[in-house]
PDB file of C-alpha atoms and ligand atoms in Angstrom:
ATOM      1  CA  UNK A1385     105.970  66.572  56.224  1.00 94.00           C
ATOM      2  CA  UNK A1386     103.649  64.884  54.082  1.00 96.00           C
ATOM      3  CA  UNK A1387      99.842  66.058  55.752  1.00 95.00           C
ATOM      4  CA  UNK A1388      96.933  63.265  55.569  1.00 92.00           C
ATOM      5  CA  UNK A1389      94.674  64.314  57.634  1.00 93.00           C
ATOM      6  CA  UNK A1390      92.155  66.959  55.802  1.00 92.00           C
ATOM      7  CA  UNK A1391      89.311  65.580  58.137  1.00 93.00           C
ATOM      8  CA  UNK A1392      90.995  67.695  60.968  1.00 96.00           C
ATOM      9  CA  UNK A1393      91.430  70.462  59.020  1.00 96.00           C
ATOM     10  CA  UNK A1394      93.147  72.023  55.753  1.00 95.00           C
ATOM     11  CA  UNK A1395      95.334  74.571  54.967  1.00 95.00           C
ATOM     12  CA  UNK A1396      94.072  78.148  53.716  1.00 96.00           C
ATOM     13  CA  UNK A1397      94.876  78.051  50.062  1.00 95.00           C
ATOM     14  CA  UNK A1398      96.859  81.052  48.861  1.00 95.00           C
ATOM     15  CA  UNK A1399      94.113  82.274  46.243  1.00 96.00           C
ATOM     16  CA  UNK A1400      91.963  82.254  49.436  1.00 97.00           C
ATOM     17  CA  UNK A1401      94.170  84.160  52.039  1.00 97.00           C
ATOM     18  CA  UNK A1402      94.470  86.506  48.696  1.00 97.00           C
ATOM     19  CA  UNK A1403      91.082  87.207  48.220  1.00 97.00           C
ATOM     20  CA  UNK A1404      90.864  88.026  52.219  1.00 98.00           C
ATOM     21  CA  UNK A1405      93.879  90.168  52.684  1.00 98.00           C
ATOM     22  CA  UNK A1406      91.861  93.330  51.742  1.00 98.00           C
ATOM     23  CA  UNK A1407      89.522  93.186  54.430  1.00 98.00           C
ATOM     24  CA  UNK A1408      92.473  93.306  57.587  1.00 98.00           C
ATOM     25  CA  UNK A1409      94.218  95.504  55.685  1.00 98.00           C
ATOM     26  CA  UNK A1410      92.229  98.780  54.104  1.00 98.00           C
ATOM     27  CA  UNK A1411      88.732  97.314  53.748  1.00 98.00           C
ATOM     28  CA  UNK A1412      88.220  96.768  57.713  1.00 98.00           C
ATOM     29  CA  UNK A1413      84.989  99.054  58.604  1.00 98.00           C
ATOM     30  CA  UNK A1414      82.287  97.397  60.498  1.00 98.00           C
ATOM     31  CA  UNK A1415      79.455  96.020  58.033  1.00 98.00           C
ATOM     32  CA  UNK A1416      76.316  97.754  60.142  1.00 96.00           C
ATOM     33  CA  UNK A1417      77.900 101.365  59.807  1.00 97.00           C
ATOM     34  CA  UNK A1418      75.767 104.116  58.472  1.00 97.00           C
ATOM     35  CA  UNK A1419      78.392 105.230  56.539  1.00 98.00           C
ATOM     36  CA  UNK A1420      79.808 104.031  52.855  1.00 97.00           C
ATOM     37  CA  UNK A1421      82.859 102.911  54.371  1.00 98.00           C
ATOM     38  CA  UNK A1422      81.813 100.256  56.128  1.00 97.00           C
ATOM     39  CA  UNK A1423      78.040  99.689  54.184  1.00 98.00           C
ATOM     40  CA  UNK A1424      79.856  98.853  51.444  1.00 97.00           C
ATOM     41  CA  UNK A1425      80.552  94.967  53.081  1.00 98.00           C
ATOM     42  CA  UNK A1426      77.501  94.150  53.564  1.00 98.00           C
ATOM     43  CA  UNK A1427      77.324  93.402  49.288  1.00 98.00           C
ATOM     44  CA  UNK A1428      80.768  91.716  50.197  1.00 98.00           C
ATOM     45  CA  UNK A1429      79.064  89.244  52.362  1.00 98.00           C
ATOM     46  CA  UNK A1430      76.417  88.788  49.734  1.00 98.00           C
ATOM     47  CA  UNK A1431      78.319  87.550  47.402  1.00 98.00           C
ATOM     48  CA  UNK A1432      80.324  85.321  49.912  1.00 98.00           C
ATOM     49  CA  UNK A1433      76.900  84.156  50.742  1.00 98.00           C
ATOM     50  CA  UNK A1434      75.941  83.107  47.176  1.00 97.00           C
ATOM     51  CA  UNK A1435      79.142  81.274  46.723  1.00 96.00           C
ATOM     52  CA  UNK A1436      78.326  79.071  50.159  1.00 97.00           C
ATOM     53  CA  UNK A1437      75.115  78.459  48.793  1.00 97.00           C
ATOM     54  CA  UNK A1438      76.422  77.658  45.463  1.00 95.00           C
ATOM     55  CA  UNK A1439      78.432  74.924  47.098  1.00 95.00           C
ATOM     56  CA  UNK A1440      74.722  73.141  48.500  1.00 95.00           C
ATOM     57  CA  UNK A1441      72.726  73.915  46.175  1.00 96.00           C
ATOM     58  CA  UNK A1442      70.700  76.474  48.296  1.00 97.00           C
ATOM     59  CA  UNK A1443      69.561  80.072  47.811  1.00 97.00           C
ATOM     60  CA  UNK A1444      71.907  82.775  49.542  1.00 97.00           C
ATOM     61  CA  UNK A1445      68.982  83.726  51.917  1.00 97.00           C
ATOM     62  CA  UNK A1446      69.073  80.483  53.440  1.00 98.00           C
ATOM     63  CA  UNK A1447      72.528  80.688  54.596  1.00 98.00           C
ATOM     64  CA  UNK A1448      73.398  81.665  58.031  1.00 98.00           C
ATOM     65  CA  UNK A1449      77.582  82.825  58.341  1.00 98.00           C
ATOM     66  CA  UNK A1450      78.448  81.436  62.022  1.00 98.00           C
ATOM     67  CA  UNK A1451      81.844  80.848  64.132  1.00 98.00           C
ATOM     68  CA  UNK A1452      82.398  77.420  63.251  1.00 98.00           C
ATOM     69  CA  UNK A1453      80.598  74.232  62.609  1.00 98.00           C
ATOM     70  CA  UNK A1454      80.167  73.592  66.409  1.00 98.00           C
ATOM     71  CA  UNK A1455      78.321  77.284  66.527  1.00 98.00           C
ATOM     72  CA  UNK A1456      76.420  75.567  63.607  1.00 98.00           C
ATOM     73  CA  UNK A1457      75.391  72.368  65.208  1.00 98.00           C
ATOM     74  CA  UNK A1458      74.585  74.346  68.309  1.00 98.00           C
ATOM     75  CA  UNK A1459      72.316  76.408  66.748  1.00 98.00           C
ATOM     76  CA  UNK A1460      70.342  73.865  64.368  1.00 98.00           C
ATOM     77  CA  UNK A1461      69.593  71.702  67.549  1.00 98.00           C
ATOM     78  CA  UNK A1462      68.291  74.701  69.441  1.00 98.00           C
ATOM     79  CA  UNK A1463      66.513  76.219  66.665  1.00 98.00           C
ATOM     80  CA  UNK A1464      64.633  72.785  66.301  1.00 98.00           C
ATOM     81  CA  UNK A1465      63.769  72.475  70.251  1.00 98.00           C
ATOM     82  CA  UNK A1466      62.668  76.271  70.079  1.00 97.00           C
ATOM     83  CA  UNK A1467      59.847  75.215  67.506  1.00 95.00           C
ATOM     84  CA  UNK A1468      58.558  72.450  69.211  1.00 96.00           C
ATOM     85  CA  UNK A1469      58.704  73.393  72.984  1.00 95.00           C
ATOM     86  CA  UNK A1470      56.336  70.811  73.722  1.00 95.00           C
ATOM     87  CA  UNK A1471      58.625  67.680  72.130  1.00 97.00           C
ATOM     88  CA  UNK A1472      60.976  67.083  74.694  1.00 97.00           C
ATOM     89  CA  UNK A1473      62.956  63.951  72.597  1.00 98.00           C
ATOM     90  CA  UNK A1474      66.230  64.148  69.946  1.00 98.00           C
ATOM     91  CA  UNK A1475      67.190  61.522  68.139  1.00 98.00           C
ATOM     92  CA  UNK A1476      71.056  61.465  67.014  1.00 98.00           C
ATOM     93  CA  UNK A1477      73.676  58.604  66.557  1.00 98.00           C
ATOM     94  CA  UNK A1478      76.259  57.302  69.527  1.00 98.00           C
ATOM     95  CA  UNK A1479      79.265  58.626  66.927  1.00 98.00           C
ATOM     96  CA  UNK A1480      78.568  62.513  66.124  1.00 98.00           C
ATOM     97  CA  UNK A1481      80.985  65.061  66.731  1.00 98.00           C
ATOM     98  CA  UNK A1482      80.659  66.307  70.320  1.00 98.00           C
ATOM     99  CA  UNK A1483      79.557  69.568  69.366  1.00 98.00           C
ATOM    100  CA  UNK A1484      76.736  67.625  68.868  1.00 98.00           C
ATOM    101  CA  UNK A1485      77.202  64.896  71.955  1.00 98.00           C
ATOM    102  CA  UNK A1486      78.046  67.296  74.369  1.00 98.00           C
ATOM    103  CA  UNK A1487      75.001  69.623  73.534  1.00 98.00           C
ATOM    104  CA  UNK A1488      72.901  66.885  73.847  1.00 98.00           C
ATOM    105  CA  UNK A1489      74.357  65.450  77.511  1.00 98.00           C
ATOM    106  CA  UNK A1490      73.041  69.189  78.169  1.00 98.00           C
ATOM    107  CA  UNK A1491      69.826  68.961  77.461  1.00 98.00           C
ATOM    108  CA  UNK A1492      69.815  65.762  78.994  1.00 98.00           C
ATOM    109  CA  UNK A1493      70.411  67.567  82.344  1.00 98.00           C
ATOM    110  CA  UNK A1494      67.748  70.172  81.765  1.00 97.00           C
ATOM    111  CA  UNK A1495      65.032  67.136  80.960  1.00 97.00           C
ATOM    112  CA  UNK A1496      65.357  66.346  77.260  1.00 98.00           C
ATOM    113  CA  UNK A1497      65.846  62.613  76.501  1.00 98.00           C
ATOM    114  CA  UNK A1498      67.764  61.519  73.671  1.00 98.00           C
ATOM    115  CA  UNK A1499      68.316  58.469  72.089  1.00 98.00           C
ATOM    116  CA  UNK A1500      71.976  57.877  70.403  1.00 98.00           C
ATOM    117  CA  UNK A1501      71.598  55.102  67.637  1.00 98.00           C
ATOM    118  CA  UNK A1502      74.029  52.833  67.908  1.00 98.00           C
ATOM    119  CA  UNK A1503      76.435  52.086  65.123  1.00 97.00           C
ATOM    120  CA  UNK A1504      77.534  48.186  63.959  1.00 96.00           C
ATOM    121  CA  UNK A1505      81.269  46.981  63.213  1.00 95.00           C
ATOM    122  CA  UNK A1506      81.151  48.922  59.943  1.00 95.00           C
ATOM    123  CA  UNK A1507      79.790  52.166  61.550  1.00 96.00           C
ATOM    124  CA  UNK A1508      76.823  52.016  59.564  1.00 95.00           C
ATOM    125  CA  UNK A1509      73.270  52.756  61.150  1.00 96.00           C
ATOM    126  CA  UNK A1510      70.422  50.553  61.347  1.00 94.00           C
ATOM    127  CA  UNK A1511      67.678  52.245  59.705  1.00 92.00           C
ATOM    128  CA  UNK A1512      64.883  50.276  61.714  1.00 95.00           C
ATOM    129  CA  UNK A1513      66.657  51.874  64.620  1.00 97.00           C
ATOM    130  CA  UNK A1514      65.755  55.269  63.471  1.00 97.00           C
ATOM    131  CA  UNK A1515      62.016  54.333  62.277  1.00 97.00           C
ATOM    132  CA  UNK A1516      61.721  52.825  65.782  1.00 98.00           C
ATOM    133  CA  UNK A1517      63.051  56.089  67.873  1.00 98.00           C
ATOM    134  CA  UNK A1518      61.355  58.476  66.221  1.00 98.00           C
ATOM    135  CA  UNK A1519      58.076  59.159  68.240  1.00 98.00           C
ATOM    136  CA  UNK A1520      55.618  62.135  68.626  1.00 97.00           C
ATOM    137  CA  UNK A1521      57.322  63.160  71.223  1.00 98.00           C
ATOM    138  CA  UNK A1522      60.745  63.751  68.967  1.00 98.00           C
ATOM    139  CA  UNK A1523      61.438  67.713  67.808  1.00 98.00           C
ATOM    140  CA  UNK A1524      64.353  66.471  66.097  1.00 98.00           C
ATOM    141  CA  UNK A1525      66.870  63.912  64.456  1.00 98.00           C
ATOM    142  CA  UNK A1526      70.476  64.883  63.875  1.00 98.00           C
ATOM    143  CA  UNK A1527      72.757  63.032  62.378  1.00 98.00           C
ATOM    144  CA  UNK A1528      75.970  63.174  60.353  1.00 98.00           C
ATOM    145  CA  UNK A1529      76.415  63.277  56.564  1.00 97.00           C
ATOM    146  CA  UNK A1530      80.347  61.512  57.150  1.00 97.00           C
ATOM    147  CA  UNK A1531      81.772  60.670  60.195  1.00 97.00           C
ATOM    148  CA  UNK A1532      84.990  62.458  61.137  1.00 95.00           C
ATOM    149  CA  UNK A1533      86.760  59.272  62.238  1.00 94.00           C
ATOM    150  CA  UNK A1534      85.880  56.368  59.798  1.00 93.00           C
ATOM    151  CA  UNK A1535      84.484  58.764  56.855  1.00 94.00           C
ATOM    152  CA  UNK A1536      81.445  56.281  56.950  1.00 96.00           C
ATOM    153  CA  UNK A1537      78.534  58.197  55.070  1.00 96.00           C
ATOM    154  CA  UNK A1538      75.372  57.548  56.473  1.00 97.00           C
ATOM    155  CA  UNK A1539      72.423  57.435  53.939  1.00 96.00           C
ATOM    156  CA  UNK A1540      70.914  61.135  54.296  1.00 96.00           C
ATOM    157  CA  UNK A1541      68.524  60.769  51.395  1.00 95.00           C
ATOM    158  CA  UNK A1542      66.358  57.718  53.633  1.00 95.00           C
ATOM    159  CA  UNK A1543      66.846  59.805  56.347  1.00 97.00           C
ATOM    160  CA  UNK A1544      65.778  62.845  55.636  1.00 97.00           C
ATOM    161  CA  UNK A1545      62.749  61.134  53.636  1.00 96.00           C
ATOM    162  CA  UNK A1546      62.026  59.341  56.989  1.00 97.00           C
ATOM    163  CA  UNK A1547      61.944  62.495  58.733  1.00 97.00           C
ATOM    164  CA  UNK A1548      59.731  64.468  56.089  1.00 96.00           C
ATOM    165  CA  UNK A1549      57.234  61.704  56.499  1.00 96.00           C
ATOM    166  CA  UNK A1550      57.405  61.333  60.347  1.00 96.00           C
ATOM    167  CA  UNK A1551      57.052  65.236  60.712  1.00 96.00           C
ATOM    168  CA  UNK A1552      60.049  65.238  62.449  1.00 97.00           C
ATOM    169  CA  UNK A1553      62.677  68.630  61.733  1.00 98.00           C
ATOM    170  CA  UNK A1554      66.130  67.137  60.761  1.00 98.00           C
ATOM    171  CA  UNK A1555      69.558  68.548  61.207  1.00 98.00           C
ATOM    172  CA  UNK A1556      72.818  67.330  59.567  1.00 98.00           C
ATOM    173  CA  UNK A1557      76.050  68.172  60.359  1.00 98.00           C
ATOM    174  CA  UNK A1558      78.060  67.880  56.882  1.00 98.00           C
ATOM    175  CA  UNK A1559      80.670  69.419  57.977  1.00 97.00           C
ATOM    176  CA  UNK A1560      82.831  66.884  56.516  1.00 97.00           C
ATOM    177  CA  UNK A1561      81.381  66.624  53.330  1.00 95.00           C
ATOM    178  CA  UNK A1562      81.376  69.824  52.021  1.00 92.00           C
ATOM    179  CA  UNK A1563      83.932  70.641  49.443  1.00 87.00           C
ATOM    180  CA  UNK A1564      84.834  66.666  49.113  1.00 89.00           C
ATOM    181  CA  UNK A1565      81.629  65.425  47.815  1.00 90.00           C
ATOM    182  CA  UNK A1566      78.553  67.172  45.688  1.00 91.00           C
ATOM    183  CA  UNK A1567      75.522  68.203  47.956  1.00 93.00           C
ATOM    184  CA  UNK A1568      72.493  69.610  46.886  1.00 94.00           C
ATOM    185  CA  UNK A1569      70.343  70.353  49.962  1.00 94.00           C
ATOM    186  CA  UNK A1570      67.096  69.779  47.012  1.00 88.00           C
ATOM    187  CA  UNK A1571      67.588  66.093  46.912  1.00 87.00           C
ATOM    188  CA  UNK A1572      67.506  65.226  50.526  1.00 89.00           C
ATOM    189  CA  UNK A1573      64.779  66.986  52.343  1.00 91.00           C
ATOM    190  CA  UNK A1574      66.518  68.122  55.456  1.00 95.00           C
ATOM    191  CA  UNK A1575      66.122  70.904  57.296  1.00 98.00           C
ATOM    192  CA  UNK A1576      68.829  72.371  58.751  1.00 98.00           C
ATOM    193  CA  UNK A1577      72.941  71.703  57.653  1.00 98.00           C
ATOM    194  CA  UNK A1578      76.132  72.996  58.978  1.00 98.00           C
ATOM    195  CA  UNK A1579      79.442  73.410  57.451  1.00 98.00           C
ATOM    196  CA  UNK A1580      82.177  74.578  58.537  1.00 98.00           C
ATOM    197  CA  UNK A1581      85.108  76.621  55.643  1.00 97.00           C
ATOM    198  CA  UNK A1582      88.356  75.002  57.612  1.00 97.00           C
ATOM    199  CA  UNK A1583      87.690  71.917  56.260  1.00 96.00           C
ATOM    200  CA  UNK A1584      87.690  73.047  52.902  1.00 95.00           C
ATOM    201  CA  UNK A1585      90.439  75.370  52.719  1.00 96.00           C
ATOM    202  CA  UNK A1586      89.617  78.631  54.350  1.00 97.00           C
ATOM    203  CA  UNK A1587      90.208  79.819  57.602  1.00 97.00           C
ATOM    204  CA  UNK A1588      89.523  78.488  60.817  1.00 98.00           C
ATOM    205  CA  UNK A1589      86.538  80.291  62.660  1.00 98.00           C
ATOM    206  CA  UNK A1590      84.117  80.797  60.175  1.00 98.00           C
ATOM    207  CA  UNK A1591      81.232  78.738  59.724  1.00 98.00           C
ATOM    208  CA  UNK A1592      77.580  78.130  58.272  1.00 98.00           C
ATOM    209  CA  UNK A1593      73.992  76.895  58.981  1.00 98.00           C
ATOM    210  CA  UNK A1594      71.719  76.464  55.683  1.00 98.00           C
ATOM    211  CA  UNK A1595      67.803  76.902  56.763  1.00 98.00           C
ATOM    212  CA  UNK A1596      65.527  75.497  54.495  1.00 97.00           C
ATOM    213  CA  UNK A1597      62.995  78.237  53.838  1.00 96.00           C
ATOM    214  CA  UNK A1598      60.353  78.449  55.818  1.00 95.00           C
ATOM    215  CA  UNK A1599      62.060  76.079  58.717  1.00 97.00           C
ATOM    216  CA  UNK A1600      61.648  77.676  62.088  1.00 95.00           C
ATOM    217  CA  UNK A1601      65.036  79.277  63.038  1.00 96.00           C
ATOM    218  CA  UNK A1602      65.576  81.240  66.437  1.00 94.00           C
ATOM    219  CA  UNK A1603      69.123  83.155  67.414  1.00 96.00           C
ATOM    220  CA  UNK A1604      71.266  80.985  69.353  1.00 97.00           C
ATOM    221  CA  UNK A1605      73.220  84.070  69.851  1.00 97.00           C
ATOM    222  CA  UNK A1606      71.182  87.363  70.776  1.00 97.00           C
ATOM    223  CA  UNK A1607      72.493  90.271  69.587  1.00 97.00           C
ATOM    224  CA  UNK A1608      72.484  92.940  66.618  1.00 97.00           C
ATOM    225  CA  UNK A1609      70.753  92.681  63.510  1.00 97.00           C
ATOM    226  CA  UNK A1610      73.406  90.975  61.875  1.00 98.00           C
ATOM    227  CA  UNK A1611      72.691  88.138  59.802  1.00 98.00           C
ATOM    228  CA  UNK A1612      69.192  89.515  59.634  1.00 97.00           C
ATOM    229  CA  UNK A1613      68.795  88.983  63.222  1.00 97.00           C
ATOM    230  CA  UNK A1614      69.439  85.277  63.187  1.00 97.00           C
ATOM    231  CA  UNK A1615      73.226  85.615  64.777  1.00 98.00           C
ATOM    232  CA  UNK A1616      73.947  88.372  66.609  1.00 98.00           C
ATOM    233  CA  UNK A1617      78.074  89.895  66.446  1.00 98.00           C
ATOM    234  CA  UNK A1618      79.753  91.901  64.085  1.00 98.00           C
ATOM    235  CA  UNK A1619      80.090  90.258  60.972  1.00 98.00           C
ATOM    236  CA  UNK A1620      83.873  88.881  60.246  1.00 98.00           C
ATOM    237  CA  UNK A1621      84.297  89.890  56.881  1.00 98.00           C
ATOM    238  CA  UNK A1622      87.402  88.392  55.894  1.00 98.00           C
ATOM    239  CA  UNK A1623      86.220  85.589  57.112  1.00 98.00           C
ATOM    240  CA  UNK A1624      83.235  85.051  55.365  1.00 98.00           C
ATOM    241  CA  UNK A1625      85.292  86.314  51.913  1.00 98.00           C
ATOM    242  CA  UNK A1626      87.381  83.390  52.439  1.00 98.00           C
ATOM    243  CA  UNK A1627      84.231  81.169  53.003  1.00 97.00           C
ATOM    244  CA  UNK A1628      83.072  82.059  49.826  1.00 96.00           C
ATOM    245  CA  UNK A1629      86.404  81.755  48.111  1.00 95.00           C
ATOM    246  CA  UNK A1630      86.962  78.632  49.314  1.00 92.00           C
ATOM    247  CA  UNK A1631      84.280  77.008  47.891  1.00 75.00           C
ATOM    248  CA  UNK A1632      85.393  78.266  44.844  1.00 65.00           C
ATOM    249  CA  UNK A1633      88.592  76.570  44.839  1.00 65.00           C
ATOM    250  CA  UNK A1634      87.714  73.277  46.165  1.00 59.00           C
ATOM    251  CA  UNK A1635      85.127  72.693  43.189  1.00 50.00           C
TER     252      UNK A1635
HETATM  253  C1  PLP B 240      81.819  66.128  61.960  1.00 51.74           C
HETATM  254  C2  PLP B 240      82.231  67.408  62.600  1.00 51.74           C
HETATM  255  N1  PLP B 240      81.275  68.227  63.067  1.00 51.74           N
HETATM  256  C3  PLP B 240      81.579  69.404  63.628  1.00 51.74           C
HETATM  257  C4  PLP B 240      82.885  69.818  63.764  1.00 51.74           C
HETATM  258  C5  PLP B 240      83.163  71.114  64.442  1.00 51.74           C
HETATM  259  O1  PLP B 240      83.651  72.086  63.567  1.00 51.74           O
HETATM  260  P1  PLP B 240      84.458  73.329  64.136  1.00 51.74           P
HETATM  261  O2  PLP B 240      85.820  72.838  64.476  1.00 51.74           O
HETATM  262  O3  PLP B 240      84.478  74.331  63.024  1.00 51.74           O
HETATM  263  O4  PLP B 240      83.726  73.824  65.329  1.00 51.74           O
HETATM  264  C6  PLP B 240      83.930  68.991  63.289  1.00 51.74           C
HETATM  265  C7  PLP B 240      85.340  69.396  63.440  1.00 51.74           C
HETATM  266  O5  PLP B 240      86.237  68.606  63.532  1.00 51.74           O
HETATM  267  C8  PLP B 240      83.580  67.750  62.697  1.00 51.74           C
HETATM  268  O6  PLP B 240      84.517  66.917  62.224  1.00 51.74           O
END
């Protein structure tokens, strides 16, 4: 079989599955323990986290580890609406992933409204479009750094600059960028961006949010103090080890 179709997913790389076997086999304690055995992780993660952020151009602190890139997109979009309770409006485009759609028909039911900019023959946004949607009503714009279909890249530069101007947050799902094509969060202002490590050669179920400091965040999962309270759950170490490794690899 000859496989073409790395927007869907990639395989784990061995130097990757390497660097994780430690942590199923002897290395499993649970990060928030008390004890050595398991404290010892959390430095683990740290440096996993670094290497994420390495990959963006961020600092570590501004990396949240999550499930996936749909936990990701999930919790940018509620993170945004959390800060703003009194902007009831989200602008995104007619072709993002539905873990973005389908959280969006959501809050559609529970009284958002939300605009989708429409895409032309080429899949490329009109950027008067955006200008036009964005009102004071609007807590957020999310849109996609490629699309996961057609690869188009939509210009995130403009459109975070068009957000940072209009005082709107802005979330970008670059899930399929990552690992394919240099980002540094720096150059466009945007707020919030997920990634997800399957697409770049670790495993599936592990994911990431990048904050921008000082961006309002909330949990979109309540739990434990892990991730300094921003995502509750026991940490998945290997996981997030292969995260980190990953990036490594791909660069
Ligand atoms: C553009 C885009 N966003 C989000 C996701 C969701 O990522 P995950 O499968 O890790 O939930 C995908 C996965 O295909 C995607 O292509």
């Amino acid at each position: 079989m000859i496989y073409l179709d790395h927007n869907a997913t990639t395989p784990v790389l061995p130097e990757v599955l390497e660097a994780m076997m430690p942590y199923f086999t002897s290395e499993w304690g649970n990060p928030s323990s008390t004890y050595k055995f398991g404290s010892k992780l959390k430095s683990v993660i740290e440096t996993a986290r670094e290497q994420v952020a390495e990959l963006i151009g961020a600092q570590s602190r501004e990396i949240i580890f999550t499930s996936c890139g749909t936990e990701s997109n999930n919790t940018a979009i509620h993170a945004a609406l959390q800060a703003n309770p009194g902007k009831r409006h989200i602008v995104t485009s007619a072709v993002e992933h539905s873990s973005v759609l389908n959280y969006c028909l959501a809050l559609e039911k529970e009284g958002y409204r939300v605009t989708y900019l429409p895409v032309d023959r080429e899949g490329l946004l009109k950027f008067a479009d955006l200008e036009e949607a964005i009102t004071d009503e609007t807590a957020l714009v999310s849109l996609m750094w490629a699309n996961n279909e057609t690869g188009i890249l939509f210009p995130v530069t403009e459109i975070a600059q068009v957000c940072r101007t209009r005082g709107v947050l802005f979330h970008c799902d670059a899930v399929q960028v990552a690992g394919k094509v240099p980002i540094n969060v720096r150059t466009p202002p945007l707020d919030y961006l997920s990634l997800t490590g399957h697409k770049f050669h670790a495993p599936k179920g592990i994911g990431a949010l990048y904050v921008r400091r000082h961006t309002p965040v909330k949990p979109y999962l309540h739990g434990g103090h892990q991730e300094r309270n921003l995502r509750g759950g026991t940490e998945n170490v290997a996981l997030i080890v292969g995260n980190g490794q990953s990036r490594r690899v791909s660069h």
